[in-house]
Amino acid sequence: MGRIKKKGESGNAKNYITRTQAVKKLQISLPDFRKLCIWKGIFPREPRNRKKASKSASASTTFYYAKDIQFLLHEPLLQKFREQKALEKKISRALGRGDVGDASRLEKNAARPEKTGKPRYTLDHVIRDRYPTFVDALRDLDDCLSMLFLFANLPSTSTVPAKMIARCERLCLEFQHYLITSQSLRKSFLSIKGIYYQASIQGEDILWLVPYKFNQRVVGDVDFRIMGTFVEFYMTLLGFVNFRLYTSVGLKYPPKFDQAKDDEAGELGAFKLEGNLLNGSAEEAPAQLTNTETEAGPDPKTQAEVNKLIRQMRETDVDGDRVETEADKDESIDAIDKFEPAAPGGDVLPQPSHSGSDPESLFANCTFYLSRETPRQPLEFILRAFGCKRIGWDATLGEGAYTTDERDPSITHQIVDRPVIQAAMQEGGDGEDNQTSQKLAANQRMPGRTYVQPQWVWDSINDGEMKRPDLYAPGAQLPPHLSPFVQNTQGAYDPTMPLEDQQTKGEALGDSEEELDEDEADEDDADDSLAVKKIETGADSMDIAQSDDEEDEDGDNDSFGGFSDGEKAADESEDDEQAAELQYQRELEAELTGKPVKQAPSNPQSKAKVEAKKRLAKQAKEEAEEIERAKGMLSKKKRKLFEQMQYTNSKKSAEDLKLREKRRKLEKQKARAKA
Amino acid sequence: MASTKSNLKRKASLAEVYAAYEAQSDDEFGDGLLEGVLEDESEDEESEVGDDDDDDDDVDRDGFGAEDDELASDDIPTDDETPDKRLANGIGSDQEDIGPHYRIETDANGGTRYVYDDIDPVYDSDDTDAQGPTNTIGDIPLSFYDSYPHIGYDINGKRIMRPATGEALDALLDSIEVPKGWTGLTDPATGKPLNLSQDELELLRRVQMNEVPEEGYDPYPDTVEWFTTFEETMPLSAAPEPKRRFLPSKHEAKRIMKLVKAIREGRILPYKPPEEREREEEEEEEVHYDLWADETPRPPNVMHIPAPKLAPPGYDLSYNPPPEYLPTEDEKKSWEEMEPEEREKEYLPQKYDSLRRTPAYDEFVKERFERCLDLYLAPRIRKNRLNIDPTSLLPKLPRPEELRPFPTIASIEFAGHEGRVRSVAIDPSGQWLASGGDDGTVRVWGLADGKQQWRVKLSSEDPVDAVRWRPGQESSILSAAVGEDIFLMIPSYGNPELEQASRDILDAGFGYATNGKQLTTANGAARKDPPAKWSRPGTRLEDEGVLLKITVRSPVKTISWHRRGDFFCTVSPTGQRSSVAIHTLSKHLTQIPFRKLPGLAQTASFHPTRPLFFVATQRSIRCYDLQKQELVKSIQPGARWISSFDVHPGGDNLVVGSYDRRLLWHDLEMSSRPYKTMRFHPQAIRAVKFHRSYPLFADCSDDGTLQIFHSKVVSDLMEGPTIVPVKMLKGHKVVNRLGVTDIDWHPQHPWCVSAGADGTCRLWT
């Protein structure tokens, strides 16, 4: 028999200590403890048995793992904190004596990171300690990047020193430069909160959020000291991560920073990357950023002449030219040919979706021009990250454009985000006058150039292919912008799929019934001949409305074309058979009675519907019974679990149901509007 | 010019001087003169002037009387006259006024000597306090006296006469020649023109200029160094110079070496002005190096829980989401009305038709801050979330169609009993059904046609508690328990061979009966009466086919036969010591195996294949080995009051029904706790029974229903038995809160028979 165990000497009682105890043990102030916890990644725990951990004290407290605190005891930063504390004491004592000179001398020794943005200590060892491998650091980069990008966009205040902001901005731009060079940006998403980016570095997916370039409003009580502590750590982390990333692609870190360019809002262009060992292609990108002067060089008059000539030439064979270039492109790309089954019955083999060209060099052959009203920073970053080398923008957007001349003939795509002004629609003879100025009139278009809205860029990179530009033309109603991060699970609502694929049978029935009602209502108004026609089309008159719908959609956008035929056929086949039977029977009856067939055109349909509905209800009831029977065999614990899971699932499916309902309503409205 | 002015003035003033004050002014003058003489030796002119000023002040205080004196002193600073001249002047004036006060004599040396009169020091002689003729009218306007020749009264009540206003010529003169110090003001107290002297003007100027009012006052005089100006010739101490004055200090050397060392080591840096230092610090870049140059992966700590990542944005967060994600008006309203903490999502989906219209997100900083708080403040727990389809939790139940056959409907109703039917049994051949009830009769029915074939009334007062057939096809013996008696009978339904065989079996034991009795008496001398009495029931009953009667000590409730048909056991719960009895038919012998049981015995049964014997008490079931005569196993179903149990034909499983509405399946190989607990009945369970060949069992309950279960027992040890509820048979009526009292299965077919409290038996097929 072992020794009798005493209460409170092992287990939960020993493993957890309260925050007050921890602070006392470390002999530091609470703010210092907070700092230490943030940097070292120490977090409170929930003891398995709270009562035992708190030794039956009823006050609610936070608990820390005792070994975590023990680990903090050996932290070199503790010494720094204590030194700082001693210094503060000395300063306050000098001030109390009235010895201002002494106080100011001591003050010079004190580190005031909250003011200067520069602490006296380094956090290198903390980072090494928290992230033993580089991949570990990458894994934790989400919050780091979101935080630093936010701080890079904050106004400087007393709590957020300007230097800290500048450093954040620099680190972020350096990181972006790496992403551009290594082409590791994968996806991006325009949300109401800001712009989400996803990059894949060494197999780790990193997702971060960048706010839109507006002045950030600070609502509620936000403690910038806490945020500052985080940012201090994140700045060091991103510095080292950047170093490692730069060296991994053979670049020198830190890159050369041109203060003058940065002052003129050069942003990405203010950096000059230098090869570390081999002068690779990395140097080309920044070199091209400085093209502005040479482009702007030629005399405007001659430029205008040239432009005019070019334009005349273009106008003669706009269409032909385009076709030719496209044809050239097709030939030049050694794409994988698309195999489509010629005859039904064969197996379909999966093919890579991107035909030959990397998604990373999606925009490699394009020259972009950003209009004045577009957000330059995200667009520049994304376009560069996806291979675009030549990006020009309006001079008001800042330094570093490939060209600020909107009439540059090499521009292939122009990104505009302004409404079409009706008054300026007619382009008369005033084109001549405009040629002298660099800017074009409000609605004037350069021929041979694609005009798109900014969303086109995002949708293109997310889908890995250039989207059809006509959907994104200026002033057009944009297609919905969908999040590329959603993993579609089986059964969940997916807005990209047609509604008919997703709805349950019951919903479909309800839907068609409604439609039927509407049809009937319509029929009253319509001519008899129309009604007759409907009957002649066959038994499935109830599907007419649907098919109309789809035709309309096809007219709208071709990308949605042709998906629904197969499934619709499958869907219909059952109903068809039934309906056909019914119809046949009715015809027989009609023959017997000698009445015309068209007496009850909608009746059989609705009857079939009702029957189908009944069948569905019965089936559902049977299934519910079955489940109830099986549930009886479960133990109490498992039954609870099962019910809980069912609750969450039903909640989810209820949400989906709501979405589907909304969509159905919207589609119907649309169809009605079309009709 | 000044002098002429003063003369003029003097003229004017002289007229006004009162004679009474002449002597006083004299004295004053004399004083001043003496002073002047004294000071002439040591001090310069300025100091003298200062002194004079002092005098002036005094005179002013004196009032009118000092006029001439004032004039005299006035002259000194302005004209830089020597004291002698002044002296002369003064003398002149004196002489003019009153004549000399002194005599001039010759002294011993032959010089002139002034001999002054002795001053008579009477009370009034030097009254500096005495004021001039002050006006005593008080603080009333002087205009009151405009019509009088006087302007008030002096201290003695005498009128102060209005001074004569100058003649027109005088006034004219006055207007032409502005007297020195003329202010144009009239002293209200005296009614005379108020004049200010040069000194007074100077004084005013100084006061105005914030200077020291006194002229010539040096606020910062040179210090006079009294002691250090003179070099002492003699030393204060005669001690010799100490040695340390000539030797270098070791302590200092030590400190210097310390500093030198620090400088060499770079701990002390040369001084730099703070601005330069700051600039340098700024320029100093943060040093970056490959922090992970020698990275070694560390296995993650078990206790470390990494912070969960934020969920990626969904469709509804898009700036241009699909329209179905936009909230309706109602949803928007309810969202806004909700408390911010209660909201499921902290944002409302919004749609902006172009990117340029998208505004900044208000809560951005706050959300980031909250994330920060979560990262360092939120306790982390590792929670295992089951990401499985909930239907996978459900056991794979075979479909009811696959479980067929099982009884589904009541095909035949056997009605005839008056009162409750307490027990039913189907005979081993499967043709006959025996039933016993409250009316004390035992009836045998044809199972196929539902007709009553045979009937015997065993008792008029006691009900028939149990009816059981003897196993085995070679005979047809029915046992029934009525009160303390157990009757063995042979129903007659037209098969004499079988009847004869049965009769032989029953009669075979009569030879042994006495033997058995002797044996027991020989063994236990103390026991007087035998545990049971085997006898003929009497001729009436014998004629009807009841051939044997066994009487035990207490009412018997259940009968259970051994599979071979030679033994059967009875249980009488009220019988204290002899509650369980095992009867041997071939020897007409009754044994009481248990002297003591933990609780009241409820029912007992033989194991279907092995020599084991089960006895159920209220709470537990015990399994005894009959050969070794020892307890093999004790089963704790956990029920409060066991009503019945049945052993699976395979022998390894047991199903237990209890009055507390539970049906419990026990696996004898596994544990003493139930393998499955089923609670499908709202009322007490009366009986449970396994089918002998089909994988079925059934229970019956006071709620008037039977429940049929499918139970598949596989020989594989890894797999537990599957129990599937298949059917709930309703039909019996509930009478006096009693429903179905007993059930039995058909030996070959999946049919079962139930006995109800409503006086009927039913066959379910």
PDB file of N, CA, C and O in Angstrom, chain A residues 34 43-45 118 124 128-129 131 134 143 146 167 191-193 244 417 419 455 479 481 483 493 633 645 662, chain B residues 281 284 286 289 292 294-295 298 303 313 317-320 324 326 331 356 367-368 371 376-377 379-380 388 723:
ATOM      1  N   ARG A  34       1.608  41.013 -18.374  1.00  0.00           N
ATOM      2  CA  ARG A  34       0.801  40.945 -19.596  1.00  0.00           C
ATOM      3  C   ARG A  34       1.702  40.924 -20.826  1.00  0.00           C
ATOM      4  O   ARG A  34       1.529  40.106 -21.729  1.00  0.00           O
ATOM      5  N   PHE A  43      -0.871  31.549 -22.199  1.00  0.00           N
ATOM      6  CA  PHE A  43      -2.289  31.857 -22.172  1.00  0.00           C
ATOM      7  C   PHE A  43      -2.934  31.167 -20.976  1.00  0.00           C
ATOM      8  O   PHE A  43      -2.389  30.189 -20.463  1.00  0.00           O
ATOM      9  N   PRO A  44      -4.048  31.692 -20.510  1.00  0.00           N
ATOM     10  CA  PRO A  44      -4.720  31.048 -19.376  1.00  0.00           C
ATOM     11  C   PRO A  44      -5.302  29.695 -19.778  1.00  0.00           C
ATOM     12  O   PRO A  44      -5.516  29.442 -20.961  1.00  0.00           O
ATOM     13  N   ARG A  45      -5.538  28.890 -18.794  1.00  0.00           N
ATOM     14  CA  ARG A  45      -6.094  27.562 -19.074  1.00  0.00           C
ATOM     15  C   ARG A  45      -7.402  27.400 -18.310  1.00  0.00           C
ATOM     16  O   ARG A  45      -7.666  28.101 -17.350  1.00  0.00           O
ATOM     17  N   LYS A 118      10.888  52.138 -30.196  1.00  0.00           N
ATOM     18  CA  LYS A 118      12.143  51.382 -30.167  1.00  0.00           C
ATOM     19  C   LYS A 118      12.457  50.962 -28.736  1.00  0.00           C
ATOM     20  O   LYS A 118      12.731  51.805 -27.892  1.00  0.00           O
ATOM     21  N   ASP A 124      14.475  38.618 -30.186  1.00  0.00           N
ATOM     22  CA  ASP A 124      14.929  37.526 -31.056  1.00  0.00           C
ATOM     23  C   ASP A 124      14.784  36.164 -30.391  1.00  0.00           C
ATOM     24  O   ASP A 124      14.249  35.225 -30.961  1.00  0.00           O
ATOM     25  N   ARG A 128      12.704  32.751 -31.447  1.00  0.00           N
ATOM     26  CA  ARG A 128      13.355  31.458 -31.657  1.00  0.00           C
ATOM     27  C   ARG A 128      12.757  30.406 -30.729  1.00  0.00           C
ATOM     28  O   ARG A 128      12.596  29.242 -31.063  1.00  0.00           O
ATOM     29  N   ASP A 129      12.438  30.877 -29.535  1.00  0.00           N
ATOM     30  CA  ASP A 129      11.923  29.965 -28.539  1.00  0.00           C
ATOM     31  C   ASP A 129      10.491  29.542 -28.865  1.00  0.00           C
ATOM     32  O   ASP A 129      10.116  28.379 -28.711  1.00  0.00           O
ATOM     33  N   TYR A 131       9.022  29.674 -31.863  1.00  0.00           N
ATOM     34  CA  TYR A 131       8.925  28.981 -33.150  1.00  0.00           C
ATOM     35  C   TYR A 131      10.227  28.260 -33.424  1.00  0.00           C
ATOM     36  O   TYR A 131      11.144  28.852 -33.989  1.00  0.00           O
ATOM     37  N   PHE A 134      11.087  27.285 -38.884  1.00  0.00           N
ATOM     38  CA  PHE A 134      10.564  28.374 -39.690  1.00  0.00           C
ATOM     39  C   PHE A 134       9.097  28.148 -40.048  1.00  0.00           C
ATOM     40  O   PHE A 134       8.292  29.070 -40.076  1.00  0.00           O
ATOM     41  N   ASP A 143      -2.187  36.254 -37.890  1.00  0.00           N
ATOM     42  CA  ASP A 143      -2.491  37.393 -37.025  1.00  0.00           C
ATOM     43  C   ASP A 143      -1.434  38.469 -37.166  1.00  0.00           C
ATOM     44  O   ASP A 143      -1.737  39.659 -37.133  1.00  0.00           O
ATOM     45  N   SER A 146      -2.128  40.505 -40.346  1.00  0.00           N
ATOM     46  CA  SER A 146      -3.330  41.331 -40.232  1.00  0.00           C
ATOM     47  C   SER A 146      -3.052  42.537 -39.347  1.00  0.00           C
ATOM     48  O   SER A 146      -3.461  43.653 -39.636  1.00  0.00           O
ATOM     49  N   ARG A 167       7.595  51.673 -39.637  1.00  0.00           N
ATOM     50  CA  ARG A 167       8.258  50.378 -39.665  1.00  0.00           C
ATOM     51  C   ARG A 167       7.303  49.287 -40.104  1.00  0.00           C
ATOM     52  O   ARG A 167       7.667  48.399 -40.882  1.00  0.00           O
ATOM     53  N   SER A 191     -13.926  41.931 -49.242  1.00  0.00           N
ATOM     54  CA  SER A 191     -15.018  41.791 -48.293  1.00  0.00           C
ATOM     55  C   SER A 191     -15.426  43.160 -47.796  1.00  0.00           C
ATOM     56  O   SER A 191     -14.804  44.159 -48.131  1.00  0.00           O
ATOM     57  N   ILE A 192     -16.484  43.182 -46.983  1.00  0.00           N
ATOM     58  CA  ILE A 192     -16.896  44.470 -46.443  1.00  0.00           C
ATOM     59  C   ILE A 192     -15.918  44.931 -45.376  1.00  0.00           C
ATOM     60  O   ILE A 192     -15.866  46.093 -45.037  1.00  0.00           O
ATOM     61  N   LYS A 193     -15.137  44.015 -44.848  1.00  0.00           N
ATOM     62  CA  LYS A 193     -14.189  44.402 -43.808  1.00  0.00           C
ATOM     63  C   LYS A 193     -12.900  44.934 -44.391  1.00  0.00           C
ATOM     64  O   LYS A 193     -12.240  45.777 -43.800  1.00  0.00           O
ATOM     65  N   ARG A 244      14.485  35.607 -43.795  1.00  0.00           N
ATOM     66  CA  ARG A 244      14.592  34.217 -44.223  1.00  0.00           C
ATOM     67  C   ARG A 244      13.989  34.035 -45.635  1.00  0.00           C
ATOM     68  O   ARG A 244      14.551  33.342 -46.477  1.00  0.00           O
ATOM     69  N   ASP A 417     -13.457  52.439 -62.511  1.00  0.00           N
ATOM     70  CA  ASP A 417     -14.491  52.204 -61.522  1.00  0.00           C
ATOM     71  C   ASP A 417     -15.374  53.437 -61.429  1.00  0.00           C
ATOM     72  O   ASP A 417     -15.689  53.904 -60.355  1.00  0.00           O
ATOM     73  N   PRO A 419     -18.920  55.506 -62.992  1.00  0.00           N
ATOM     74  CA  PRO A 419     -20.150  55.237 -63.734  1.00  0.00           C
ATOM     75  C   PRO A 419     -20.089  55.845 -65.129  1.00  0.00           C
ATOM     76  O   PRO A 419     -19.330  56.783 -65.389  1.00  0.00           O
ATOM     77  N   GLN A 455     -13.229  44.464 -59.877  1.00  0.00           N
ATOM     78  CA  GLN A 455     -13.579  43.105 -59.451  1.00  0.00           C
ATOM     79  C   GLN A 455     -13.115  42.048 -60.446  1.00  0.00           C
ATOM     80  O   GLN A 455     -12.861  40.905 -60.081  1.00  0.00           O
ATOM     81  N   PRO A 479     -21.366  40.639 -61.629  1.00  0.00           N
ATOM     82  CA  PRO A 479     -21.770  39.357 -61.048  1.00  0.00           C
ATOM     83  C   PRO A 479     -21.319  39.317 -59.588  1.00  0.00           C
ATOM     84  O   PRO A 479     -20.380  40.013 -59.212  1.00  0.00           O
ATOM     85  N   HIS A 481     -19.518  38.688 -56.194  1.00  0.00           N
ATOM     86  CA  HIS A 481     -18.126  38.364 -55.884  1.00  0.00           C
ATOM     87  C   HIS A 481     -18.146  37.311 -54.789  1.00  0.00           C
ATOM     88  O   HIS A 481     -18.639  37.548 -53.686  1.00  0.00           O
ATOM     89  N   SER A 483     -16.546  34.356 -52.241  1.00  0.00           N
ATOM     90  CA  SER A 483     -15.341  34.077 -51.446  1.00  0.00           C
ATOM     91  C   SER A 483     -14.660  32.826 -51.972  1.00  0.00           C
ATOM     92  O   SER A 483     -15.303  31.786 -52.116  1.00  0.00           O
ATOM     93  N   TYR A 493     -25.452  24.848 -48.877  1.00  0.00           N
ATOM     94  CA  TYR A 493     -25.895  25.681 -49.983  1.00  0.00           C
ATOM     95  C   TYR A 493     -24.704  26.279 -50.717  1.00  0.00           C
ATOM     96  O   TYR A 493     -23.769  26.787 -50.092  1.00  0.00           O
ATOM     97  N   MET A 633     -32.327   2.322 -29.337  1.00  0.00           N
ATOM     98  CA  MET A 633     -31.285   1.353 -29.023  1.00  0.00           C
ATOM     99  C   MET A 633     -30.008   2.012 -28.513  1.00  0.00           C
ATOM    100  O   MET A 633     -29.087   1.333 -28.114  1.00  0.00           O
ATOM    101  N   MET A 645     -26.099  16.773 -32.202  1.00  0.00           N
ATOM    102  CA  MET A 645     -25.589  16.877 -33.564  1.00  0.00           C
ATOM    103  C   MET A 645     -26.722  17.177 -34.528  1.00  0.00           C
ATOM    104  O   MET A 645     -26.579  17.999 -35.437  1.00  0.00           O
ATOM    105  N   LYS A 662     -34.872  32.366 -50.459  1.00  0.00           N
ATOM    106  CA  LYS A 662     -34.619  33.732 -50.915  1.00  0.00           C
ATOM    107  C   LYS A 662     -34.253  33.731 -52.390  1.00  0.00           C
ATOM    108  O   LYS A 662     -34.714  34.557 -53.168  1.00  0.00           O
TER     109      LYS A 662
ATOM    110  N   GLU B 281      21.265  56.573 -33.021  1.00  0.00           N
ATOM    111  CA  GLU B 281      20.368  55.485 -32.626  1.00  0.00           C
ATOM    112  C   GLU B 281      19.301  55.261 -33.679  1.00  0.00           C
ATOM    113  O   GLU B 281      18.901  54.136 -33.939  1.00  0.00           O
ATOM    114  N   GLU B 284      20.628  53.459 -36.680  1.00  0.00           N
ATOM    115  CA  GLU B 284      20.979  52.060 -36.426  1.00  0.00           C
ATOM    116  C   GLU B 284      19.806  51.159 -36.802  1.00  0.00           C
ATOM    117  O   GLU B 284      18.732  51.239 -36.215  1.00  0.00           O
ATOM    118  N   GLU B 286      17.684  47.659 -37.348  1.00  0.00           N
ATOM    119  CA  GLU B 286      17.572  46.444 -36.572  1.00  0.00           C
ATOM    120  C   GLU B 286      18.328  45.329 -37.281  1.00  0.00           C
ATOM    121  O   GLU B 286      18.227  45.183 -38.500  1.00  0.00           O
ATOM    122  N   TYR B 289      19.134  38.470 -39.006  1.00  0.00           N
ATOM    123  CA  TYR B 289      19.974  37.357 -39.401  1.00  0.00           C
ATOM    124  C   TYR B 289      19.084  36.141 -39.522  1.00  0.00           C
ATOM    125  O   TYR B 289      17.890  36.214 -39.202  1.00  0.00           O
ATOM    126  N   TRP B 292      16.584  31.023 -38.000  1.00  0.00           N
ATOM    127  CA  TRP B 292      16.312  29.579 -38.022  1.00  0.00           C
ATOM    128  C   TRP B 292      17.398  28.844 -38.798  1.00  0.00           C
ATOM    129  O   TRP B 292      17.116  27.941 -39.582  1.00  0.00           O
ATOM    130  N   ASP B 294      19.801  26.973 -37.726  1.00  0.00           N
ATOM    131  CA  ASP B 294      19.987  25.586 -37.266  1.00  0.00           C
ATOM    132  C   ASP B 294      18.718  25.122 -36.572  1.00  0.00           C
ATOM    133  O   ASP B 294      18.705  24.797 -35.393  1.00  0.00           O
ATOM    134  N   GLU B 295      17.653  25.153 -37.348  1.00  0.00           N
ATOM    135  CA  GLU B 295      16.381  24.813 -36.737  1.00  0.00           C
ATOM    136  C   GLU B 295      16.295  23.324 -36.466  1.00  0.00           C
ATOM    137  O   GLU B 295      16.709  22.502 -37.275  1.00  0.00           O
ATOM    138  N   ARG B 298      10.867  20.594 -32.850  1.00  0.00           N
ATOM    139  CA  ARG B 298      10.630  20.165 -31.481  1.00  0.00           C
ATOM    140  C   ARG B 298       9.252  19.536 -31.459  1.00  0.00           C
ATOM    141  O   ARG B 298       8.308  20.079 -32.005  1.00  0.00           O
ATOM    142  N   MET B 303       0.768  19.921 -23.536  1.00  0.00           N
ATOM    143  CA  MET B 303      -0.061  20.917 -22.872  1.00  0.00           C
ATOM    144  C   MET B 303      -0.225  22.178 -23.702  1.00  0.00           C
ATOM    145  O   MET B 303      -0.980  23.056 -23.333  1.00  0.00           O
ATOM    146  N   PRO B 313     -13.317  34.082 -44.570  1.00  0.00           N
ATOM    147  CA  PRO B 313     -14.576  34.771 -44.851  1.00  0.00           C
ATOM    148  C   PRO B 313     -15.501  33.934 -45.725  1.00  0.00           C
ATOM    149  O   PRO B 313     -15.043  33.213 -46.607  1.00  0.00           O
ATOM    150  N   LEU B 317     -19.744  37.781 -46.555  1.00  0.00           N
ATOM    151  CA  LEU B 317     -18.854  38.880 -46.192  1.00  0.00           C
ATOM    152  C   LEU B 317     -18.406  39.663 -47.418  1.00  0.00           C
ATOM    153  O   LEU B 317     -17.729  40.683 -47.299  1.00  0.00           O
ATOM    154  N   SER B 318     -18.785  39.196 -48.580  1.00  0.00           N
ATOM    155  CA  SER B 318     -18.330  39.842 -49.793  1.00  0.00           C
ATOM    156  C   SER B 318     -18.911  41.253 -49.910  1.00  0.00           C
ATOM    157  O   SER B 318     -19.978  41.539 -49.378  1.00  0.00           O
ATOM    158  N   TYR B 319     -18.199  42.107 -50.603  1.00  0.00           N
ATOM    159  CA  TYR B 319     -18.728  43.454 -50.791  1.00  0.00           C
ATOM    160  C   TYR B 319     -19.843  43.418 -51.823  1.00  0.00           C
ATOM    161  O   TYR B 319     -20.622  44.361 -51.927  1.00  0.00           O
ATOM    162  N   ASN B 320     -19.892  42.341 -52.573  1.00  0.00           N
ATOM    163  CA  ASN B 320     -20.905  42.197 -53.607  1.00  0.00           C
ATOM    164  C   ASN B 320     -21.408  40.761 -53.563  1.00  0.00           C
ATOM    165  O   ASN B 320     -21.112  39.957 -54.434  1.00  0.00           O
ATOM    166  N   GLU B 324     -29.077  36.513 -52.404  1.00  0.00           N
ATOM    167  CA  GLU B 324     -29.811  35.766 -51.380  1.00  0.00           C
ATOM    168  C   GLU B 324     -29.153  35.879 -50.008  1.00  0.00           C
ATOM    169  O   GLU B 324     -29.766  35.563 -49.002  1.00  0.00           O
ATOM    170  N   LEU B 326     -28.210  38.677 -48.711  1.00  0.00           N
ATOM    171  CA  LEU B 326     -28.544  39.960 -48.096  1.00  0.00           C
ATOM    172  C   LEU B 326     -29.712  39.788 -47.144  1.00  0.00           C
ATOM    173  O   LEU B 326     -30.650  39.050 -47.436  1.00  0.00           O
ATOM    174  N   GLU B 331     -34.989  40.846 -40.903  1.00  0.00           N
ATOM    175  CA  GLU B 331     -33.739  40.333 -40.342  1.00  0.00           C
ATOM    176  C   GLU B 331     -32.840  41.474 -39.904  1.00  0.00           C
ATOM    177  O   GLU B 331     -32.206  41.431 -38.854  1.00  0.00           O
ATOM    178  N   ARG B 356     -15.712  51.287 -55.608  1.00  0.00           N
ATOM    179  CA  ARG B 356     -15.442  52.631 -55.096  1.00  0.00           C
ATOM    180  C   ARG B 356     -16.448  53.065 -54.036  1.00  0.00           C
ATOM    181  O   ARG B 356     -16.200  53.969 -53.278  1.00  0.00           O
ATOM    182  N   GLU B 367     -12.234  44.846 -33.800  1.00  0.00           N
ATOM    183  CA  GLU B 367     -12.159  43.401 -33.999  1.00  0.00           C
ATOM    184  C   GLU B 367     -10.748  42.879 -33.823  1.00  0.00           C
ATOM    185  O   GLU B 367     -10.518  41.824 -33.245  1.00  0.00           O
ATOM    186  N   ARG B 368      -9.803  43.635 -34.338  1.00  0.00           N
ATOM    187  CA  ARG B 368      -8.400  43.231 -34.177  1.00  0.00           C
ATOM    188  C   ARG B 368      -8.038  43.224 -32.704  1.00  0.00           C
ATOM    189  O   ARG B 368      -7.344  42.343 -32.219  1.00  0.00           O
ATOM    190  N   ARG B 371      -9.421  40.283 -31.032  1.00  0.00           N
ATOM    191  CA  ARG B 371      -8.618  39.113 -31.354  1.00  0.00           C
ATOM    192  C   ARG B 371      -7.364  39.080 -30.480  1.00  0.00           C
ATOM    193  O   ARG B 371      -6.969  38.027 -29.981  1.00  0.00           O
ATOM    194  N   TYR B 376      -4.408  36.458 -25.781  1.00  0.00           N
ATOM    195  CA  TYR B 376      -3.633  36.347 -24.539  1.00  0.00           C
ATOM    196  C   TYR B 376      -4.501  36.232 -23.304  1.00  0.00           C
ATOM    197  O   TYR B 376      -3.985  35.968 -22.231  1.00  0.00           O
ATOM    198  N   LEU B 377      -5.799  36.419 -23.430  1.00  0.00           N
ATOM    199  CA  LEU B 377      -6.646  36.378 -22.241  1.00  0.00           C
ATOM    200  C   LEU B 377      -7.589  35.183 -22.189  1.00  0.00           C
ATOM    201  O   LEU B 377      -8.020  34.806 -21.122  1.00  0.00           O
ATOM    202  N   PRO B 379      -8.965  31.612 -21.973  1.00  0.00           N
ATOM    203  CA  PRO B 379      -8.480  30.276 -21.625  1.00  0.00           C
ATOM    204  C   PRO B 379      -8.722  29.327 -22.791  1.00  0.00           C
ATOM    205  O   PRO B 379      -9.755  29.396 -23.443  1.00  0.00           O
ATOM    206  N   ARG B 380      -7.742  28.521 -23.052  1.00  0.00           N
ATOM    207  CA  ARG B 380      -7.900  27.592 -24.180  1.00  0.00           C
ATOM    208  C   ARG B 380      -8.156  26.191 -23.660  1.00  0.00           C
ATOM    209  O   ARG B 380      -7.517  25.746 -22.727  1.00  0.00           O
ATOM    210  N   ILE B 388     -18.654  13.931 -37.569  1.00  0.00           N
ATOM    211  CA  ILE B 388     -19.179  12.739 -38.238  1.00  0.00           C
ATOM    212  C   ILE B 388     -20.654  12.952 -38.517  1.00  0.00           C
ATOM    213  O   ILE B 388     -21.298  13.827 -37.947  1.00  0.00           O
ATOM    214  N   ILE B 723     -29.952  -6.614 -30.676  1.00  0.00           N
ATOM    215  CA  ILE B 723     -31.328  -6.677 -30.199  1.00  0.00           C
ATOM    216  C   ILE B 723     -32.106  -5.612 -30.943  1.00  0.00           C
ATOM    217  O   ILE B 723     -31.717  -4.449 -30.947  1.00  0.00           O
TER     218      ILE B 723
END
